[in-house]
């Protein structure tokens, strides 16, 4: 169960020793980066870790992580000079899906080239790659969706419309389904897990089932609440839906499970590392245990007051690294979970 709601102005009490420690920062030889808008991190099969940075000026930058020299510049490419809203690593096909200025671009994960614009998809405001749970079957074809090893699927929000897309081996997008009419106040965030797409709008969270074609409300949001945010918790194949400073955890069917997590304030962004959830706001990262709801640790990092914070985890629920950045006074740091990670 979650811990009780902290009193306004008070700091929650820590219940554990430090879980996260600073592992690496930007190598001093790297020139000052433009303000960072998005991050992604992945570790390859050869144990090479890459951090992908999206900037407000349209750069996609690949940084290579070394425990001795820190984060070193690996590759850099500019998309169209517009802010890079999000970067999604599709490791099994060695691609990046990049969202910038309402369009989706496909980049090679290792070289960042060529930059291919998926012109079929326009006015996109959110992207979610599909996550497969351990219980999802590898081989059967369900409603035209193939096994997870030979395909790439992602969902896009185009205003009030939800679009499910398959990326075929040639790199061309194939639209599997368009859903209109259920999200009249516009889609702001989403997560695709197995056959379910969980969608957040200004007024409610919804669940759309690809298998049945049905769409229903999970729960409505209170008046005057902050904008909806969600975080896929890959380790348990659940999704945390934010209502102001409360995180409601639901399964892939949209059913609440395991109680809620109560944070000190509404976060700007969230991450996951092992048994913990990270929430970030105003240059401050807080760590909470997912099952007990206990506040565990706080980490301060350099950033401008009022500038957005960005966090990225390794997305598979098994990683031990998280990248954090904030503002034009760029703090791009990688933190590593210590031995408390697996508890």
mmCIF file of C-alpha atoms in Angstrom:
data_model
loop_
_atom_site.group_PDB
_atom_site.id
_atom_site.type_symbol
_atom_site.label_atom_id
_atom_site.label_comp_id
_atom_site.label_asym_id
_atom_site.label_seq_id
_atom_site.Cartn_x
_atom_site.Cartn_y
_atom_site.Cartn_z
ATOM 1 C CA UNK A 1 0.000 0.000 0.000
ATOM 2 C CA UNK A 2 1.063 3.581 -0.552
ATOM 3 C CA UNK A 3 2.398 5.861 2.122
ATOM 4 C CA UNK A 4 0.135 8.576 3.486
ATOM 5 C CA UNK A 5 -0.067 11.932 1.774
ATOM 6 C CA UNK A 6 2.780 14.236 2.817
ATOM 7 C CA UNK A 7 1.802 17.459 4.551
ATOM 8 C CA UNK A 8 2.213 20.597 2.419
ATOM 9 C CA UNK A 9 5.709 22.013 2.741
ATOM 10 C CA UNK A 10 7.094 18.901 4.410
ATOM 11 C CA UNK A 11 9.667 16.481 3.055
ATOM 12 C CA UNK A 12 8.777 12.779 3.134
ATOM 13 C CA UNK A 13 10.902 10.667 5.434
ATOM 14 C CA UNK A 14 13.447 8.370 3.813
ATOM 15 C CA UNK A 15 13.124 4.683 4.699
ATOM 16 C CA UNK A 16 16.322 3.333 3.134
ATOM 17 C CA UNK A 17 19.927 4.002 2.297
ATOM 18 C CA UNK A 18 20.892 5.417 -1.068
ATOM 19 C CA UNK A 19 19.885 3.358 -4.068
ATOM 20 C CA UNK A 20 21.145 5.689 -6.826
ATOM 21 C CA UNK A 21 24.643 7.084 -7.151
ATOM 22 C CA UNK A 22 26.190 9.336 -9.779
ATOM 23 C CA UNK A 23 27.918 7.170 -12.355
ATOM 24 C CA UNK A 24 28.984 9.579 -15.112
ATOM 25 C CA UNK A 25 28.498 13.120 -16.405
ATOM 26 C CA UNK A 26 29.260 14.940 -19.627
ATOM 27 C CA UNK A 27 32.905 14.805 -20.633
ATOM 28 C CA UNK A 28 34.335 18.335 -20.246
ATOM 29 C CA UNK A 29 35.628 18.176 -23.825
ATOM 30 C CA UNK A 30 32.053 18.260 -25.197
ATOM 31 C CA UNK A 31 30.965 21.782 -26.229
ATOM 32 C CA UNK A 32 27.945 23.267 -24.444
ATOM 33 C CA UNK A 33 24.825 21.509 -25.706
ATOM 34 C CA UNK A 34 21.600 23.326 -26.605
ATOM 35 C CA UNK A 35 18.770 22.959 -24.052
ATOM 36 C CA UNK A 36 17.672 19.331 -23.849
ATOM 37 C CA UNK A 37 14.056 18.399 -24.625
ATOM 38 C CA UNK A 38 14.158 14.572 -24.671
ATOM 39 C CA UNK A 39 16.340 11.629 -23.678
ATOM 40 C CA UNK A 40 16.634 7.900 -24.302
ATOM 41 C CA UNK A 41 19.152 5.346 -23.037
ATOM 42 C CA UNK A 42 19.959 1.824 -24.177
ATOM 43 C CA UNK A 43 22.614 -0.810 -23.552
ATOM 44 C CA UNK A 44 23.557 -2.993 -26.509
ATOM 45 C CA UNK A 45 24.281 -6.701 -26.449
ATOM 46 C CA UNK A 46 28.013 -5.887 -26.408
ATOM 47 C CA UNK A 47 27.431 -3.885 -23.174
ATOM 48 C CA UNK A 48 27.919 -0.527 -24.901
ATOM 49 C CA UNK A 49 25.606 2.092 -23.406
ATOM 50 C CA UNK A 50 24.348 4.956 -25.572
ATOM 51 C CA UNK A 51 22.427 8.012 -24.399
ATOM 52 C CA UNK A 52 20.374 9.769 -27.080
ATOM 53 C CA UNK A 53 19.683 13.460 -26.583
ATOM 54 C CA UNK A 54 17.028 15.509 -28.373
ATOM 55 C CA UNK A 55 17.440 19.291 -28.208
ATOM 56 C CA UNK A 56 15.189 22.305 -28.698
ATOM 57 C CA UNK A 57 17.171 23.206 -31.834
ATOM 58 C CA UNK A 58 16.433 19.892 -33.579
ATOM 59 C CA UNK A 59 19.600 17.956 -32.808
ATOM 60 C CA UNK A 60 19.665 14.232 -32.128
ATOM 61 C CA UNK A 61 22.928 13.523 -30.326
ATOM 62 C CA UNK A 62 24.365 10.111 -29.500
ATOM 63 C CA UNK A 63 26.566 10.009 -26.398
ATOM 64 C CA UNK A 64 28.702 6.998 -25.559
ATOM 65 C CA UNK A 65 29.031 6.080 -21.886
ATOM 66 C CA UNK A 66 32.385 5.149 -20.424
ATOM 67 C CA UNK A 67 32.910 4.697 -16.687
ATOM 68 C CA UNK A 68 36.306 6.441 -16.883
ATOM 69 C CA UNK A 69 35.707 9.320 -19.316
ATOM 70 C CA UNK A 70 31.967 9.830 -18.744
ATOM 71 C CA UNK A 71 29.597 10.713 -21.588
ATOM 72 C CA UNK A 72 31.494 11.372 -24.821
ATOM 73 C CA UNK A 73 30.115 12.694 -28.091
ATOM 74 C CA UNK A 74 29.516 9.807 -30.478
ATOM 75 C CA UNK A 75 27.327 11.156 -33.303
ATOM 76 C CA UNK A 76 25.201 14.226 -34.004
ATOM 77 C CA UNK A 77 22.571 15.041 -36.631
ATOM 78 C CA UNK A 78 20.026 17.844 -37.002
ATOM 79 C CA UNK A 79 16.469 16.946 -38.043
ATOM 80 C CA UNK A 80 14.705 20.145 -39.181
ATOM 81 C CA UNK A 81 15.781 22.733 -36.635
ATOM 82 C CA UNK A 82 12.654 22.169 -34.524
ATOM 83 C CA UNK A 83 12.502 20.791 -30.959
ATOM 84 C CA UNK A 84 12.829 17.015 -30.638
ATOM 85 C CA UNK A 85 9.825 16.098 -28.477
ATOM 86 C CA UNK A 86 10.656 12.439 -27.900
ATOM 87 C CA UNK A 87 13.080 9.659 -28.857
ATOM 88 C CA UNK A 88 12.140 5.965 -28.776
ATOM 89 C CA UNK A 89 14.717 3.181 -29.065
ATOM 90 C CA UNK A 90 13.618 0.129 -31.083
ATOM 91 C CA UNK A 91 16.631 -2.000 -30.290
ATOM 92 C CA UNK A 92 15.647 -5.247 -32.022
ATOM 93 C CA UNK A 93 15.579 -3.535 -35.440
ATOM 94 C CA UNK A 94 18.355 -1.022 -34.548
ATOM 95 C CA UNK A 95 16.203 2.062 -35.151
ATOM 96 C CA UNK A 96 15.201 5.282 -33.402
ATOM 97 C CA UNK A 97 11.715 6.756 -33.709
ATOM 98 C CA UNK A 98 11.972 10.526 -33.290
ATOM 99 C CA UNK A 99 9.069 12.987 -32.928
ATOM 100 C CA UNK A 100 9.685 16.589 -33.998
ATOM 101 C CA UNK A 101 7.295 19.345 -35.082
ATOM 102 C CA UNK A 102 4.368 16.950 -35.545
ATOM 103 C CA UNK A 103 6.256 14.493 -37.759
ATOM 104 C CA UNK A 104 7.928 11.148 -37.105
ATOM 105 C CA UNK A 105 11.445 10.423 -38.310
ATOM 106 C CA UNK A 106 13.212 7.084 -38.514
ATOM 107 C CA UNK A 107 16.952 7.007 -37.799
ATOM 108 C CA UNK A 108 19.498 4.231 -37.689
ATOM 109 C CA UNK A 109 20.402 3.569 -34.056
ATOM 110 C CA UNK A 110 24.119 3.092 -34.748
ATOM 111 C CA UNK A 111 24.791 5.807 -37.350
ATOM 112 C CA UNK A 112 21.809 8.237 -36.975
ATOM 113 C CA UNK A 113 21.571 8.121 -40.772
ATOM 114 C CA UNK A 114 19.720 8.256 -43.021
ATOM 115 C CA UNK A 115 17.021 10.503 -41.532
ATOM 116 C CA UNK A 116 13.752 9.244 -42.986
ATOM 117 C CA UNK A 117 10.517 11.203 -42.582
ATOM 118 C CA UNK A 118 7.358 9.083 -42.285
ATOM 119 C CA UNK A 119 5.178 11.482 -44.285
ATOM 120 C CA UNK A 120 2.065 9.321 -43.896
ATOM 121 C CA UNK A 121 1.792 10.478 -40.280
ATOM 122 C CA UNK A 122 1.126 14.199 -39.765
ATOM 123 C CA UNK A 123 0.280 16.470 -36.838
ATOM 124 C CA UNK A 124 1.499 13.862 -34.349
ATOM 125 C CA UNK A 125 1.625 15.026 -30.725
ATOM 126 C CA UNK A 126 2.504 11.781 -28.893
ATOM 127 C CA UNK A 127 4.135 8.413 -29.645
ATOM 128 C CA UNK A 128 4.254 5.126 -27.737
ATOM 129 C CA UNK A 129 6.103 2.037 -28.877
ATOM 130 C CA UNK A 130 4.414 -1.263 -28.122
ATOM 131 C CA UNK A 131 5.511 -3.190 -25.038
ATOM 132 C CA UNK A 132 5.087 -6.953 -24.802
ATOM 133 C CA UNK A 133 4.592 -8.657 -21.465
ATOM 134 C CA UNK A 134 6.289 -11.950 -20.684
ATOM 135 C CA UNK A 135 2.946 -13.722 -20.941
ATOM 136 C CA UNK A 136 2.206 -12.511 -24.458
ATOM 137 C CA UNK A 137 2.444 -15.248 -27.083
ATOM 138 C CA UNK A 138 5.336 -15.004 -29.535
ATOM 139 C CA UNK A 139 3.836 -16.535 -32.613
ATOM 140 C CA UNK A 140 0.095 -16.222 -33.155
ATOM 141 C CA UNK A 141 -1.395 -13.544 -35.360
ATOM 142 C CA UNK A 142 -4.090 -11.636 -33.471
ATOM 143 C CA UNK A 143 -6.250 -9.288 -35.530
ATOM 144 C CA UNK A 144 -3.419 -8.846 -38.016
ATOM 145 C CA UNK A 145 -0.713 -8.281 -35.381
ATOM 146 C CA UNK A 146 2.207 -10.674 -35.765
ATOM 147 C CA UNK A 147 4.687 -12.060 -33.269
ATOM 148 C CA UNK A 148 6.911 -9.614 -31.439
ATOM 149 C CA UNK A 149 10.273 -10.761 -32.784
ATOM 150 C CA UNK A 150 9.901 -9.766 -36.433
ATOM 151 C CA UNK A 151 7.902 -6.517 -36.238
ATOM 152 C CA UNK A 152 7.863 -3.055 -34.803
ATOM 153 C CA UNK A 153 4.603 -1.499 -33.644
ATOM 154 C CA UNK A 154 3.847 1.905 -32.223
ATOM 155 C CA UNK A 155 0.843 4.086 -31.467
ATOM 156 C CA UNK A 156 0.579 7.742 -32.407
ATOM 157 C CA UNK A 157 -1.809 10.462 -31.290
ATOM 158 C CA UNK A 158 -2.897 12.869 -34.001
ATOM 159 C CA UNK A 159 -5.024 15.362 -32.111
ATOM 160 C CA UNK A 160 -8.235 13.525 -31.231
ATOM 161 C CA UNK A 161 -7.315 10.438 -33.268
ATOM 162 C CA UNK A 162 -5.443 7.318 -32.126
ATOM 163 C CA UNK A 163 -3.514 5.488 -34.861
ATOM 164 C CA UNK A 164 -1.861 2.067 -34.490
ATOM 165 C CA UNK A 165 1.061 1.519 -36.837
ATOM 166 C CA UNK A 166 3.268 -1.351 -37.947
ATOM 167 C CA UNK A 167 6.735 -0.557 -39.250
ATOM 168 C CA UNK A 168 7.549 -3.161 -41.880
ATOM 169 C CA UNK A 169 11.070 -4.339 -42.652
ATOM 170 C CA UNK A 170 11.421 -1.825 -45.503
ATOM 171 C CA UNK A 171 10.908 0.965 -42.974
ATOM 172 C CA UNK A 172 7.514 1.977 -44.328
ATOM 173 C CA UNK A 173 4.598 2.537 -41.927
ATOM 174 C CA UNK A 174 1.406 0.504 -42.332
ATOM 175 C CA UNK A 175 -1.671 1.801 -40.537
ATOM 176 C CA UNK A 176 -3.389 -1.042 -38.689
ATOM 177 C CA UNK A 177 -6.202 0.903 -37.076
ATOM 178 C CA UNK A 178 -7.533 4.435 -36.726
ATOM 179 C CA UNK A 179 -9.725 5.238 -33.726
ATOM 180 C CA UNK A 180 -11.767 8.441 -33.831
ATOM 181 C CA UNK A 181 -14.587 9.922 -31.795
ATOM 182 C CA UNK A 182 -13.646 8.584 -28.368
ATOM 183 C CA UNK A 183 -11.081 11.238 -27.438
ATOM 184 C CA UNK A 184 -12.890 14.507 -28.073
ATOM 185 C CA UNK A 185 -10.679 16.551 -25.746
ATOM 186 C CA UNK A 186 -7.438 15.402 -27.415
ATOM 187 C CA UNK A 187 -4.838 12.744 -26.590
ATOM 188 C CA UNK A 188 -1.900 13.891 -24.466
ATOM 189 C CA UNK A 189 -0.130 10.645 -23.477
ATOM 190 C CA UNK A 190 -0.472 6.885 -23.989
ATOM 191 C CA UNK A 191 1.071 3.447 -23.435
ATOM 192 C CA UNK A 192 0.564 0.362 -25.634
ATOM 193 C CA UNK A 193 0.852 -2.938 -23.721
ATOM 194 C CA UNK A 194 0.056 -6.209 -25.526
ATOM 195 C CA UNK A 195 -3.465 -5.688 -26.962
ATOM 196 C CA UNK A 196 -4.339 -2.626 -24.849
ATOM 197 C CA UNK A 197 -3.648 1.060 -25.450
ATOM 198 C CA UNK A 198 -4.069 3.256 -22.376
ATOM 199 C CA UNK A 199 -4.759 6.856 -23.351
ATOM 200 C CA UNK A 200 -4.685 10.047 -21.285
ATOM 201 C CA UNK A 201 -6.708 13.149 -22.205
ATOM 202 C CA UNK A 202 -7.384 16.378 -20.332
ATOM 203 C CA UNK A 203 -10.482 14.913 -18.727
ATOM 204 C CA UNK A 204 -9.977 11.149 -18.375
ATOM 205 C CA UNK A 205 -7.901 8.031 -18.887
ATOM 206 C CA UNK A 206 -9.213 5.510 -21.429
ATOM 207 C CA UNK A 207 -8.432 1.941 -22.443
ATOM 208 C CA UNK A 208 -8.712 0.908 -26.086
ATOM 209 C CA UNK A 209 -8.627 -2.831 -26.827
ATOM 210 C CA UNK A 210 -7.179 -3.739 -30.213
ATOM 211 C CA UNK A 211 -8.554 -7.262 -29.878
ATOM 212 C CA UNK A 212 -12.189 -6.191 -29.366
ATOM 213 C CA UNK A 213 -12.165 -2.700 -30.848
ATOM 214 C CA UNK A 214 -13.860 -1.410 -27.691
ATOM 215 C CA UNK A 215 -12.895 1.779 -25.886
ATOM 216 C CA UNK A 216 -13.932 2.663 -22.340
ATOM 217 C CA UNK A 217 -13.126 5.114 -19.557
ATOM 218 C CA UNK A 218 -10.766 3.872 -16.820
ATOM 219 C CA UNK A 219 -11.535 6.893 -14.651
ATOM 220 C CA UNK A 220 -12.220 10.607 -15.067
ATOM 221 C CA UNK A 221 -9.889 13.328 -13.877
ATOM 222 C CA UNK A 222 -10.996 15.940 -11.336
ATOM 223 C CA UNK A 223 -11.651 19.503 -12.455
ATOM 224 C CA UNK A 224 -8.578 21.740 -12.261
ATOM 225 C CA UNK A 225 -6.175 18.774 -12.088
ATOM 226 C CA UNK A 226 -2.767 19.022 -13.725
ATOM 227 C CA UNK A 227 -2.297 17.591 -17.210
ATOM 228 C CA UNK A 228 -2.344 13.780 -17.383
ATOM 229 C CA UNK A 229 0.928 11.887 -17.313
ATOM 230 C CA UNK A 230 1.659 8.182 -17.304
ATOM 231 C CA UNK A 231 4.625 5.861 -16.963
ATOM 232 C CA UNK A 232 4.927 2.271 -18.159
ATOM 233 C CA UNK A 233 6.293 0.100 -15.348
ATOM 234 C CA UNK A 234 7.906 -2.537 -17.517
ATOM 235 C CA UNK A 235 9.159 -4.788 -14.725
ATOM 236 C CA UNK A 236 5.580 -5.642 -13.674
ATOM 237 C CA UNK A 237 3.932 -4.809 -17.024
ATOM 238 C CA UNK A 238 1.738 -2.157 -15.389
ATOM 239 C CA UNK A 239 1.094 1.529 -16.035
ATOM 240 C CA UNK A 240 1.150 4.349 -13.485
ATOM 241 C CA UNK A 241 -1.497 6.997 -14.203
ATOM 242 C CA UNK A 242 -0.948 10.355 -12.524
ATOM 243 C CA UNK A 243 -3.706 12.385 -10.863
ATOM 244 C CA UNK A 244 -1.893 15.475 -9.602
ATOM 245 C CA UNK A 245 0.657 14.036 -7.106
ATOM 246 C CA UNK A 246 -0.948 10.564 -6.867
ATOM 247 C CA UNK A 247 0.149 7.677 -9.071
ATOM 248 C CA UNK A 248 -2.604 5.106 -9.673
ATOM 249 C CA UNK A 249 -1.108 1.797 -10.862
ATOM 250 C CA UNK A 250 -3.228 -0.264 -13.267
ATOM 251 C CA UNK A 251 -2.673 -3.508 -15.153
ATOM 252 C CA UNK A 252 -2.915 -3.948 -18.932
ATOM 253 C CA UNK A 253 -6.696 -4.243 -18.598
ATOM 254 C CA UNK A 254 -6.936 -0.898 -16.821
ATOM 255 C CA UNK A 255 -7.738 -2.427 -13.447
ATOM 256 C CA UNK A 256 -6.152 -0.774 -10.363
ATOM 257 C CA UNK A 257 -3.629 -3.056 -8.662
ATOM 258 C CA UNK A 258 -1.479 -2.726 -5.570
ATOM 259 C CA UNK A 259 -2.713 0.628 -4.290
ATOM 260 C CA UNK A 260 -1.478 4.095 -5.254
ATOM 261 C CA UNK A 261 1.775 6.002 -4.773
ATOM 262 C CA UNK A 262 1.617 9.461 -3.205
ATOM 263 C CA UNK A 263 4.415 11.888 -4.061
ATOM 264 C CA UNK A 264 5.361 15.212 -2.503
ATOM 265 C CA UNK A 265 4.131 17.160 -5.552
ATOM 266 C CA UNK A 266 2.974 16.552 -9.106
ATOM 267 C CA UNK A 267 6.039 15.426 -11.117
ATOM 268 C CA UNK A 268 7.182 16.756 -14.460
ATOM 269 C CA UNK A 269 8.288 13.306 -15.538
ATOM 270 C CA UNK A 270 8.764 9.795 -14.162
ATOM 271 C CA UNK A 271 11.090 6.843 -14.552
ATOM 272 C CA UNK A 272 11.535 3.275 -13.332
ATOM 273 C CA UNK A 273 14.587 1.469 -12.035
ATOM 274 C CA UNK A 274 14.261 -1.990 -10.506
ATOM 275 C CA UNK A 275 11.852 -1.978 -7.573
ATOM 276 C CA UNK A 276 11.576 1.813 -7.580
ATOM 277 C CA UNK A 277 9.749 4.682 -9.267
ATOM 278 C CA UNK A 278 11.532 7.973 -9.889
ATOM 279 C CA UNK A 279 9.698 11.302 -10.010
ATOM 280 C CA UNK A 280 11.454 14.451 -11.175
ATOM 281 C CA UNK A 281 10.602 18.120 -10.700
ATOM 282 C CA UNK A 282 12.543 21.396 -10.412
ATOM 283 C CA UNK A 283 16.002 19.849 -10.434
ATOM 284 C CA UNK A 284 15.089 17.231 -7.850
ATOM 285 C CA UNK A 285 14.751 13.470 -8.353
ATOM 286 C CA UNK A 286 12.896 11.458 -5.711
ATOM 287 C CA UNK A 287 12.856 7.694 -5.442
ATOM 288 C CA UNK A 288 9.901 5.667 -4.076
ATOM 289 C CA UNK A 289 9.518 1.926 -3.554
ATOM 290 C CA UNK A 290 6.786 0.641 -5.866
ATOM 291 C CA UNK A 291 5.268 -1.895 -3.471
ATOM 292 C CA UNK A 292 5.498 -0.139 -0.113
ATOM 293 C CA UNK A 293 5.193 3.418 -1.405
ATOM 294 C CA UNK A 294 8.054 4.424 0.902
ATOM 295 C CA UNK A 295 10.126 7.476 0.040
ATOM 296 C CA UNK A 296 13.702 6.224 -0.347
ATOM 297 C CA UNK A 297 16.075 8.875 -1.668
ATOM 298 C CA UNK A 298 16.394 12.381 -3.091
ATOM 299 C CA UNK A 299 18.986 13.433 -5.666
ATOM 300 C CA UNK A 300 19.627 17.084 -6.597
ATOM 301 C CA UNK A 301 21.065 17.923 -10.004
ATOM 302 C CA UNK A 302 22.099 21.151 -11.689
ATOM 303 C CA UNK A 303 19.440 22.945 -13.681
ATOM 304 C CA UNK A 304 17.638 26.245 -14.151
ATOM 305 C CA UNK A 305 14.729 27.050 -11.886
ATOM 306 C CA UNK A 306 11.516 26.678 -13.867
ATOM 307 C CA UNK A 307 13.124 24.816 -16.773
ATOM 308 C CA UNK A 308 11.785 21.369 -17.704
ATOM 309 C CA UNK A 309 13.484 18.242 -16.367
ATOM 310 C CA UNK A 310 13.944 15.112 -18.466
ATOM 311 C CA UNK A 311 14.598 11.562 -17.294
ATOM 312 C CA UNK A 312 15.139 8.333 -19.236
ATOM 313 C CA UNK A 313 15.443 4.730 -18.082
ATOM 314 C CA UNK A 314 16.344 1.589 -19.981
ATOM 315 C CA UNK A 315 12.639 0.755 -20.478
ATOM 316 C CA UNK A 316 12.884 -3.006 -20.078
ATOM 317 C CA UNK A 317 12.517 -2.996 -16.295
ATOM 318 C CA UNK A 318 15.875 -4.739 -15.826
ATOM 319 C CA UNK A 319 18.299 -1.878 -16.420
ATOM 320 C CA UNK A 320 20.419 -0.251 -13.727
ATOM 321 C CA UNK A 321 21.026 3.115 -15.422
ATOM 322 C CA UNK A 322 19.008 6.306 -15.633
ATOM 323 C CA UNK A 323 19.861 9.558 -17.457
ATOM 324 C CA UNK A 324 18.757 12.977 -16.202
ATOM 325 C CA UNK A 325 18.976 16.442 -17.791
ATOM 326 C CA UNK A 326 17.497 19.875 -17.164
ATOM 327 C CA UNK A 327 17.345 23.260 -18.841
ATOM 328 C CA UNK A 328 19.810 25.368 -20.764
ATOM 329 C CA UNK A 329 22.346 25.022 -17.957
ATOM 330 C CA UNK A 330 22.624 21.469 -19.123
ATOM 331 C CA UNK A 331 23.109 18.745 -16.555
ATOM 332 C CA UNK A 332 23.353 15.483 -18.444
ATOM 333 C CA UNK A 333 24.177 12.813 -15.899
ATOM 334 C CA UNK A 334 23.883 9.057 -15.703
ATOM 335 C CA UNK A 335 23.123 7.499 -12.350
ATOM 336 C CA UNK A 336 23.542 3.842 -11.480
ATOM 337 C CA UNK A 337 21.609 1.705 -9.009
ATOM 338 C CA UNK A 338 23.790 0.096 -6.381
ATOM 339 C CA UNK A 339 23.262 -3.256 -4.683
ATOM 340 C CA UNK A 340 19.943 -2.119 -3.184
ATOM 341 C CA UNK A 341 18.532 -2.168 -6.729
ATOM 342 C CA UNK A 342 17.178 -5.717 -6.597
ATOM 343 C CA UNK A 343 15.347 -5.490 -3.297
#
